[in-house]
mmCIF file of C-alpha atoms in Angstrom:
data_model
loop_
_atom_site.group_PDB
_atom_site.id
_atom_site.type_symbol
_atom_site.label_atom_id
_atom_site.label_comp_id
_atom_site.label_asym_id
_atom_site.label_seq_id
_atom_site.Cartn_x
_atom_site.Cartn_y
_atom_site.Cartn_z
ATOM 1 C CA MET A 1 32.245 -11.919 8.941
ATOM 2 C CA SER A 2 33.034 -13.952 6.559
ATOM 3 C CA SER A 3 29.735 -15.099 5.131
ATOM 4 C CA THR A 4 29.617 -11.867 3.208
ATOM 5 C CA GLU A 5 33.402 -11.255 2.429
ATOM 6 C CA ASP A 6 33.299 -12.170 -0.577
ATOM 7 C CA ARG A 7 30.095 -11.532 -1.571
ATOM 8 C CA PRO A 8 29.593 -8.007 -3.954
ATOM 9 C CA LEU A 9 26.933 -5.564 -2.563
ATOM 10 C CA ARG A 10 24.385 -7.391 -5.378
ATOM 11 C CA ASP A 11 24.306 -8.884 -8.540
ATOM 12 C CA ALA A 12 24.591 -8.054 -11.576
ATOM 13 C CA GLU A 13 21.105 -9.189 -12.892
ATOM 14 C CA GLY A 14 19.645 -8.041 -9.330
ATOM 15 C CA GLY A 15 18.719 -11.879 -8.197
ATOM 16 C CA ASN A 16 19.406 -13.491 -5.484
ATOM 17 C CA GLY A 17 21.478 -16.563 -6.660
ATOM 18 C CA GLU A 18 18.693 -18.672 -5.815
ATOM 19 C CA LYS A 19 16.562 -20.737 -8.615
ATOM 20 C CA GLY A 20 12.731 -20.996 -8.413
ATOM 21 C CA ALA A 21 10.472 -24.532 -8.849
ATOM 22 C CA ASP A 22 10.728 -23.541 -12.431
ATOM 23 C CA GLY A 23 14.312 -24.063 -12.038
ATOM 24 C CA ALA A 24 15.020 -20.489 -13.073
ATOM 25 C CA GLU A 25 17.912 -18.077 -11.425
ATOM 26 C CA GLY A 26 15.900 -15.043 -9.282
ATOM 27 C CA VAL A 27 13.565 -14.786 -6.343
ATOM 28 C CA THR A 28 12.466 -18.517 -5.118
ATOM 29 C CA GLU A 29 8.744 -18.921 -4.412
ATOM 30 C CA LEU A 30 7.720 -18.266 -1.154
ATOM 31 C CA PRO A 31 5.421 -20.506 0.759
ATOM 32 C CA GLN A 32 1.694 -19.088 1.920
ATOM 33 C CA LEU A 33 2.269 -15.130 3.499
ATOM 34 C CA THR A 34 1.324 -14.844 6.807
ATOM 35 C CA HIS A 35 0.977 -11.551 7.341
ATOM 36 C CA VAL A 36 -2.054 -11.178 5.165
ATOM 37 C CA ASP A 37 -5.539 -12.444 5.556
ATOM 38 C CA ALA A 38 -7.604 -14.899 3.288
ATOM 39 C CA ALA A 39 -8.370 -11.571 1.740
ATOM 40 C CA GLY A 40 -5.907 -10.117 0.861
ATOM 41 C CA ALA A 41 -5.452 -7.065 4.004
ATOM 42 C CA ALA A 42 -2.562 -7.024 6.289
ATOM 43 C CA ARG A 43 -2.346 -8.097 9.973
ATOM 44 C CA MET A 44 -0.549 -9.454 12.802
ATOM 45 C CA VAL A 45 0.587 -12.349 13.379
ATOM 46 C CA ASP A 46 -1.215 -13.998 16.025
ATOM 47 C CA VAL A 47 1.580 -15.867 18.023
ATOM 48 C CA SER A 48 -0.047 -16.314 21.339
ATOM 49 C CA HIS A 49 -0.163 -19.881 20.655
ATOM 50 C CA LYS A 50 3.967 -19.879 20.446
ATOM 51 C CA ARG A 51 6.220 -21.412 23.439
ATOM 52 C CA ASP A 52 9.058 -18.843 24.505
ATOM 53 C CA THR A 53 12.607 -20.140 22.833
ATOM 54 C CA VAL A 54 15.738 -18.801 23.348
ATOM 55 C CA ARG A 55 16.338 -17.424 19.434
ATOM 56 C CA GLU A 56 19.173 -15.439 17.582
ATOM 57 C CA ALA A 57 19.775 -13.781 14.577
ATOM 58 C CA ARG A 58 22.618 -12.390 12.325
ATOM 59 C CA ALA A 59 22.890 -9.814 9.583
ATOM 60 C CA GLY A 60 25.134 -8.373 7.386
ATOM 61 C CA GLY A 61 25.587 -5.378 5.186
ATOM 62 C CA ALA A 62 28.317 -3.549 3.503
ATOM 63 C CA ILE A 63 29.071 0.146 2.331
ATOM 64 C CA ARG A 64 31.477 0.775 -0.293
ATOM 65 C CA MET A 65 33.618 4.160 -0.586
ATOM 66 C CA LYS A 66 36.510 5.940 -1.430
ATOM 67 C CA PRO A 67 39.835 4.581 -0.196
ATOM 68 C CA GLU A 68 40.528 7.705 1.380
ATOM 69 C CA THR A 69 37.490 8.294 2.835
ATOM 70 C CA LEU A 70 37.912 4.788 4.718
ATOM 71 C CA ALA A 71 41.455 5.666 5.886
ATOM 72 C CA ALA A 72 39.776 9.023 7.596
ATOM 73 C CA ILE A 73 37.510 6.835 9.216
ATOM 74 C CA ARG A 74 40.090 4.821 10.373
ATOM 75 C CA ALA A 75 42.180 7.812 11.617
ATOM 76 C CA GLN A 76 39.029 8.950 13.225
ATOM 77 C CA ALA A 77 39.572 12.327 11.517
ATOM 78 C CA VAL A 78 35.982 12.923 10.517
ATOM 79 C CA SER A 79 34.557 16.297 11.552
ATOM 80 C CA LYS A 80 31.341 14.292 13.405
ATOM 81 C CA GLY A 81 33.294 12.625 15.037
ATOM 82 C CA ASP A 82 33.963 8.037 15.748
ATOM 83 C CA VAL A 83 32.236 7.251 12.818
ATOM 84 C CA ILE A 84 32.476 3.623 13.876
ATOM 85 C CA ALA A 85 31.069 4.242 17.453
ATOM 86 C CA VAL A 86 28.509 6.406 16.362
ATOM 87 C CA ALA A 87 27.648 3.898 13.738
ATOM 88 C CA ARG A 88 26.883 1.019 17.050
ATOM 89 C CA THR A 89 25.178 2.980 19.103
ATOM 90 C CA ALA A 90 22.857 4.361 16.188
ATOM 91 C CA GLY A 91 22.794 -0.111 15.693
ATOM 92 C CA PHE A 92 21.796 -1.098 19.087
ATOM 93 C CA LEU A 93 18.854 1.991 19.262
ATOM 94 C CA ALA A 94 17.088 0.994 16.177
ATOM 95 C CA ALA A 95 17.246 -2.426 17.080
ATOM 96 C CA LYS A 96 14.945 -1.520 20.387
ATOM 97 C CA ARG A 97 13.239 0.233 18.023
ATOM 98 C CA THR A 98 12.014 -1.996 14.999
ATOM 99 C CA PRO A 99 8.390 -2.421 16.271
ATOM 100 C CA GLU A 100 7.671 1.110 15.801
ATOM 101 C CA LEU A 101 9.360 1.084 11.922
ATOM 102 C CA ILE A 102 7.841 -1.736 10.946
ATOM 103 C CA PRO A 103 4.151 -1.917 11.391
ATOM 104 C CA LEU A 104 4.130 -5.698 11.738
ATOM 105 C CA CYS A 105 6.665 -6.643 13.893
ATOM 106 C CA HIS A 106 5.931 -8.224 17.214
ATOM 107 C CA PRO A 107 7.925 -5.950 20.051
ATOM 108 C CA ILE A 108 10.398 -8.577 21.343
ATOM 109 C CA PRO A 109 12.184 -8.732 24.599
ATOM 110 C CA LEU A 110 15.879 -8.438 23.524
ATOM 111 C CA SER A 111 18.362 -10.652 25.635
ATOM 112 C CA GLY A 112 21.727 -9.669 23.732
ATOM 113 C CA MET A 113 23.343 -8.101 21.289
ATOM 114 C CA GLU A 114 26.941 -7.742 19.136
ATOM 115 C CA ILE A 115 27.479 -4.800 16.221
ATOM 116 C CA ASP A 116 30.565 -5.711 14.497
ATOM 117 C CA ILE A 117 32.310 -2.907 12.148
ATOM 118 C CA ARG A 118 35.023 -3.808 10.052
ATOM 119 C CA PRO A 119 36.964 -1.759 7.355
ATOM 120 C CA ASP A 120 37.874 -3.928 3.825
ATOM 121 C CA ASP A 121 40.377 -2.558 2.160
ATOM 122 C CA ALA A 122 38.997 -4.673 -0.681
ATOM 123 C CA LEU A 123 35.500 -2.939 -0.905
ATOM 124 C CA PRO A 124 36.756 -0.350 -0.103
ATOM 125 C CA GLY A 125 34.210 0.382 2.844
ATOM 126 C CA LEU A 126 32.987 -0.934 5.829
ATOM 127 C CA ARG A 127 31.013 -4.392 6.432
ATOM 128 C CA VAL A 128 28.654 -4.698 9.081
ATOM 129 C CA GLU A 129 27.358 -7.735 10.906
ATOM 130 C CA ALA A 130 24.922 -7.646 14.129
ATOM 131 C CA THR A 131 23.731 -10.466 16.155
ATOM 132 C CA VAL A 132 20.777 -10.148 18.104
ATOM 133 C CA ARG A 133 19.523 -12.662 20.888
ATOM 134 C CA SER A 134 15.730 -12.874 22.446
ATOM 135 C CA THR A 135 14.137 -15.145 24.432
ATOM 136 C CA GLY A 136 10.297 -14.890 23.083
ATOM 137 C CA LYS A 137 7.755 -16.154 20.490
ATOM 138 C CA THR A 138 8.769 -14.765 17.683
ATOM 139 C CA GLY A 139 12.492 -14.243 16.117
ATOM 140 C CA ALA A 140 15.058 -11.578 16.303
ATOM 141 C CA GLU A 141 16.092 -11.834 12.310
ATOM 142 C CA MET A 142 13.866 -8.157 11.967
ATOM 143 C CA GLU A 143 16.295 -6.758 14.976
ATOM 144 C CA ALA A 144 19.350 -7.643 13.188
ATOM 145 C CA LEU A 145 18.259 -6.047 9.710
ATOM 146 C CA THR A 146 17.231 -2.878 10.973
ATOM 147 C CA ALA A 147 20.382 -2.682 13.492
ATOM 148 C CA VAL A 148 22.712 -3.244 10.083
ATOM 149 C CA SER A 149 20.471 -0.991 8.205
ATOM 150 C CA LEU A 150 20.554 1.754 10.664
ATOM 151 C CA CYS A 151 24.606 1.658 10.822
ATOM 152 C CA LEU A 152 25.367 1.792 7.587
ATOM 153 C CA LEU A 153 22.831 5.131 7.323
ATOM 154 C CA THR A 154 24.587 6.624 9.862
ATOM 155 C CA ILE A 155 27.971 5.617 8.655
ATOM 156 C CA TYR A 156 27.006 7.613 4.930
ATOM 157 C CA ASP A 157 25.148 10.561 7.113
ATOM 158 C CA MET A 158 28.385 10.872 8.852
ATOM 159 C CA VAL A 159 30.551 10.916 5.485
ATOM 160 C CA LYS A 160 28.202 11.973 3.016
ATOM 161 C CA GLY A 161 29.842 15.618 3.066
ATOM 162 C CA VAL A 162 33.149 14.757 1.533
ATOM 163 C CA ASP A 163 31.920 10.754 0.231
ATOM 164 C CA PRO A 164 28.185 11.606 -1.524
ATOM 165 C CA ALA A 165 28.883 8.462 -3.532
ATOM 166 C CA MET A 166 29.184 5.744 -0.932
ATOM 167 C CA GLU A 167 27.145 2.302 -2.219
ATOM 168 C CA MET A 168 25.219 1.085 0.399
ATOM 169 C CA GLY A 169 24.379 -2.861 -0.276
ATOM 170 C CA TYR A 170 23.980 -6.797 0.191
ATOM 171 C CA ILE A 171 22.006 -6.548 3.806
ATOM 172 C CA ALA A 172 20.789 -9.641 4.502
ATOM 173 C CA VAL A 173 19.662 -12.279 7.099
ATOM 174 C CA LEU A 174 22.777 -14.753 7.300
ATOM 175 C CA SER A 175 21.557 -17.034 9.991
ATOM 176 C CA LYS A 176 19.072 -17.277 12.635
ATOM 177 C CA THR A 177 18.213 -20.357 15.731
ATOM 178 C CA GLY A 178 15.529 -21.542 17.865
ATOM 179 C CA GLY A 179 12.266 -21.364 17.223
ATOM 180 C CA LYS A 180 9.918 -23.988 15.291
ATOM 181 C CA SER A 181 11.963 -24.113 12.182
ATOM 182 C CA GLY A 182 15.334 -24.458 14.068
ATOM 183 C CA SER A 183 18.339 -23.401 12.770
ATOM 184 C CA TRP A 184 19.152 -22.105 9.452
ATOM 185 C CA GLN A 185 22.196 -20.623 7.880
ATOM 186 C CA ARG A 186 23.050 -18.329 4.518
ATOM 187 C CA ALA A 187 24.540 -20.962 2.254
ATOM 188 C CA GLU A 188 28.036 -19.821 0.897
ATOM 189 C CA SER A 189 28.318 -18.437 -2.898
#
């Protein structure tokens, strides 16, 4: 997971490290939102005119914990079971149920998914990365983000009894391919 290896869970100011149109650090200016109509009401975007393309999205995140908690996970000494295996399974299930959780998200046919959960002694904690593939009219970013989020929440749930101060963060899309806008990759910082 080289894209998130050296990133903190969040930056000190809470921004995303990008510059806006005015040159100020923080959140960049967004184009017109597609999930709201002219009156500002929420709507599901009509994608019927789009052609099907092969799409892939990769997202990542991390959970910071005590070194002894990470050691217990590595040794599979957690009373609830194999934390990494259960978290990975939760991620797969979450990605498949994304449109049930996010109201305006289109259901898409998932054709493949990998979830990588790796210990990181530098945090200390675990880094999660999900890659989701689909052939369809809209991207798989939401499914990848949902998979990462539920992996992290499951890890927290399984070891909160010994380490309630764990922190989850830096959940982000790392790259995407396919569709009209083509490929995009998060810049290294």
